[in-house]
Coordinates of C-alpha atoms in Angstrom, one line a residue:
M15 CA 0.0 0.0 0.0
E16 CA 1.3 3.4 -0.9
E17 CA 2.4 5.8 1.9
A18 CA 0.2 8.9 2.4
Q19 CA 1.8 12.3 2.3
V20 CA 0.6 15.8 2.7
T21 CA 2.1 19.0 1.4
V22 CA 1.9 22.3 3.3
D23 CA 3.4 25.5 2.0
G24 CA 5.4 23.5 -0.6
V25 CA 6.9 21.2 2.0
T26 CA 5.9 17.5 1.8
H27 CA 5.5 15.5 5.0
A28 CA 5.0 11.8 5.4
A29 CA 1.6 11.0 7.0
P30 CA 1.3 8.4 9.7
R31 CA -0.3 5.0 9.0
P32 CA -3.2 4.8 9.2
F33 CA -4.1 8.2 7.7
M34 CA -7.7 9.2 7.2
V35 CA -9.5 12.4 6.6
I36 CA -13.2 12.6 7.5
A37 CA -15.1 15.8 6.6
T38 CA -18.6 16.9 7.6
Q39 CA -21.0 18.8 5.5
N40 CA -23.9 20.8 6.9
P41 CA -26.5 21.4 4.1
V42 CA -28.2 24.1 6.1
E43 CA -26.8 27.6 6.8
Q44 CA -24.0 27.4 4.3
A45 CA -23.1 31.1 4.5
G46 CA -19.4 31.3 4.0
T47 CA -19.1 27.8 2.6
Y48 CA -19.3 26.8 -1.0
P49 CA -20.0 23.6 -2.8
L50 CA -16.8 21.8 -3.8
P51 CA -15.9 21.6 -7.5
E52 CA -16.4 18.2 -9.1
A53 CA -12.6 17.5 -9.2
Q54 CA -12.4 18.0 -5.4
L55 CA -15.6 15.9 -4.7
D56 CA -14.0 13.1 -6.7
R57 CA -11.2 12.9 -4.2
F58 CA -13.5 11.8 -1.4
L59 CA -13.8 8.0 -1.3
M60 CA -17.4 7.9 0.0
K61 CA -20.3 10.0 1.0
A62 CA -22.6 8.8 3.7
S63 CA -25.5 10.5 5.5
V64 CA -25.8 9.6 9.2
G65 CA -29.1 11.3 9.9
Y66 CA -30.2 12.3 13.4
P67 CA -29.9 10.2 16.5
S68 CA -32.9 8.8 18.3
R69 CA -34.3 10.9 21.2
A70 CA -32.8 8.5 23.7
A71 CA -29.4 8.7 22.0
M72 CA -29.7 12.5 21.8
A73 CA -30.3 12.7 25.5
E74 CA -27.2 10.6 26.2
I75 CA -25.2 12.9 23.9
L76 CA -26.5 16.0 25.6
D77 CA -25.7 14.4 29.0
G78 CA -22.2 13.6 27.9
S79 CA -22.6 10.0 29.0
A80 CA -22.3 8.5 25.5
A81 CA -18.8 10.0 25.1
K82 CA -17.8 8.7 28.5
R83 CA -18.5 5.2 27.5
L84 CA -16.6 5.3 24.2
K85 CA -13.6 2.9 24.2
P86 CA -11.4 2.2 21.2
L87 CA -12.1 -1.2 19.6
L88 CA -8.8 -1.2 17.6
D89 CA -5.5 0.4 17.9
S90 CA -3.7 2.0 14.9
G91 CA -1.5 -1.1 14.4
Q92 CA -4.6 -3.3 14.1
V93 CA -6.2 -0.9 11.6
V94 CA -3.0 -1.0 9.4
R95 CA -3.0 -4.8 9.5
L96 CA -6.7 -4.9 8.5
A97 CA -6.0 -2.4 5.7
D98 CA -3.2 -4.6 4.4
L99 CA -5.4 -7.7 4.6
A100 CA -8.2 -5.9 2.6
A101 CA -5.6 -4.8 0.0
Q102 CA -4.9 -8.5 -0.6
T103 CA -8.5 -9.4 -1.2
Y104 CA -8.8 -11.1 -4.6
T105 CA -10.8 -9.3 -7.3
E106 CA -11.5 -11.4 -10.3
R107 CA -10.8 -9.8 -13.7
A108 CA -14.5 -10.1 -14.6
V109 CA -15.4 -8.0 -11.5
L110 CA -12.9 -5.4 -12.5
E111 CA -14.4 -5.3 -16.0
Y112 CA -17.8 -5.0 -14.4
V113 CA -16.7 -1.9 -12.4
A114 CA -15.2 -0.4 -15.6
A115 CA -18.5 -1.1 -17.6
L116 CA -20.6 0.5 -14.8
A117 CA -18.4 3.6 -14.7
E118 CA -18.6 3.9 -18.4
A119 CA -22.4 3.5 -18.3
T120 CA -22.7 6.4 -15.9
R121 CA -20.6 8.6 -18.3
E122 CA -22.9 7.6 -21.2
D123 CA -26.2 8.2 -19.3
D124 CA -28.2 11.0 -20.9
S125 CA -29.0 12.6 -17.5
A126 CA -25.3 12.9 -16.5
T127 CA -22.9 15.6 -17.6
L128 CA -20.2 13.9 -15.6
G129 CA -20.0 10.3 -14.7
V130 CA -17.7 8.1 -12.6
S131 CA -14.0 8.8 -13.2
T132 CA -11.1 6.4 -13.2
R133 CA -10.4 7.6 -9.6
G134 CA -14.0 6.7 -8.7
A135 CA -13.6 3.2 -10.2
I136 CA -10.3 2.7 -8.3
G137 CA -12.1 3.8 -5.1
M138 CA -14.9 1.3 -5.8
V139 CA -12.5 -1.6 -6.1
R140 CA -10.7 -0.5 -2.9
C141 CA -14.0 -0.2 -1.0
A142 CA -15.2 -3.6 -2.3
R143 CA -12.1 -5.3 -1.1
V144 CA -12.6 -3.9 2.4
W145 CA -16.3 -4.8 2.2
A146 CA -15.6 -8.4 1.2
A147 CA -12.9 -8.8 3.9
A148 CA -15.3 -7.4 6.5
Q149 CA -17.8 -10.1 5.4
G150 CA -15.1 -12.7 6.0
R151 CA -14.4 -13.3 2.4
H152 CA -11.1 -13.3 0.5
F153 CA -12.7 -12.3 -2.8
V154 CA -15.0 -9.6 -4.2
L155 CA -18.4 -10.4 -5.5
P156 CA -20.5 -8.3 -8.0
D157 CA -23.0 -7.9 -5.2
D158 CA -20.3 -6.0 -3.2
I159 CA -20.1 -3.5 -6.1
K160 CA -23.9 -3.2 -6.2
A161 CA -24.1 -2.6 -2.4
L162 CA -21.4 0.1 -2.5
A163 CA -22.4 1.9 -5.8
A164 CA -24.4 4.7 -4.2
P165 CA -22.1 5.6 -1.3
V166 CA -19.0 5.4 -3.4
W167 CA -20.3 7.0 -6.6
A168 CA -23.3 9.2 -6.1
H169 CA -21.3 12.3 -5.0
R170 CA -19.1 12.0 -8.1
I171 CA -21.9 12.1 -10.7
V172 CA -23.0 15.5 -12.0
V173 CA -26.6 15.5 -13.3
D174 CA -27.5 17.7 -16.2
P175 CA -29.4 20.7 -14.8
D176 CA -32.3 20.2 -17.2
A177 CA -32.5 16.5 -16.3
A178 CA -32.3 17.4 -12.6
F179 CA -35.2 19.8 -13.1
S180 CA -37.2 16.9 -14.5
G181 CA -36.3 14.8 -11.4
A182 CA -33.1 13.0 -12.5
T183 CA -30.7 12.2 -9.7
A184 CA -27.2 10.7 -9.4
Q185 CA -28.8 7.7 -7.7
G186 CA -31.0 7.2 -10.7
V187 CA -27.9 7.3 -13.0
I188 CA -26.4 4.6 -10.8
A189 CA -29.6 2.5 -10.8
R190 CA -29.8 2.6 -14.6
A191 CA -26.1 1.6 -14.9
L192 CA -26.7 -1.3 -12.5
S193 CA -29.8 -2.5 -14.4
S194 CA -28.2 -2.1 -17.9
V195 CA -24.8 -3.7 -17.2
P196 CA -25.0 -7.5 -16.6
A197 CA -23.2 -8.7 -13.5
P198 CA -20.6 -11.3 -14.2
A199 CA -20.7 -14.8 -12.9
V200 CA -17.7 -15.3 -10.7
S201 CA -16.1 -18.4 -9.2
A202 CA -15.7 -18.4 -5.4

């Protein structure tokens, strides 16, 4: 696995392993914040919405008791070992071609002005390897790709404004790709 690095004021620094950036986005009261350009959105591996906590969970958050009970489940060394294990998860050529065909289908969709990039396809394969390993498998299935398509790709697709006005969405572009591209049969 390649080592992460960051550059600040022209000086490059090695980043520790594991290295992860998590960003939050508040869709309300965006004064002073601006939507990211497509090229920057494409650099985010996934986009997930966590929603609101239940009333009981909110009361615990407000009380501070939820934070007091938090204990680490893994240390950084264990995270690195799990990442290395996931990177070794086998991905059959037919599954790689399936990912490529799906990405291409999003780019060819009439509702999309920008479909899934090569970076997005690479991100999909990486996520699918982690997903498969988390399921206790040493290989990726087409169903893994289907399960991850929206969280890994929806934020990367730009829907044509006229199509969006008519109700088109990035999730719709993904759904059409998934229904039009046949999933390969793979051997376990």
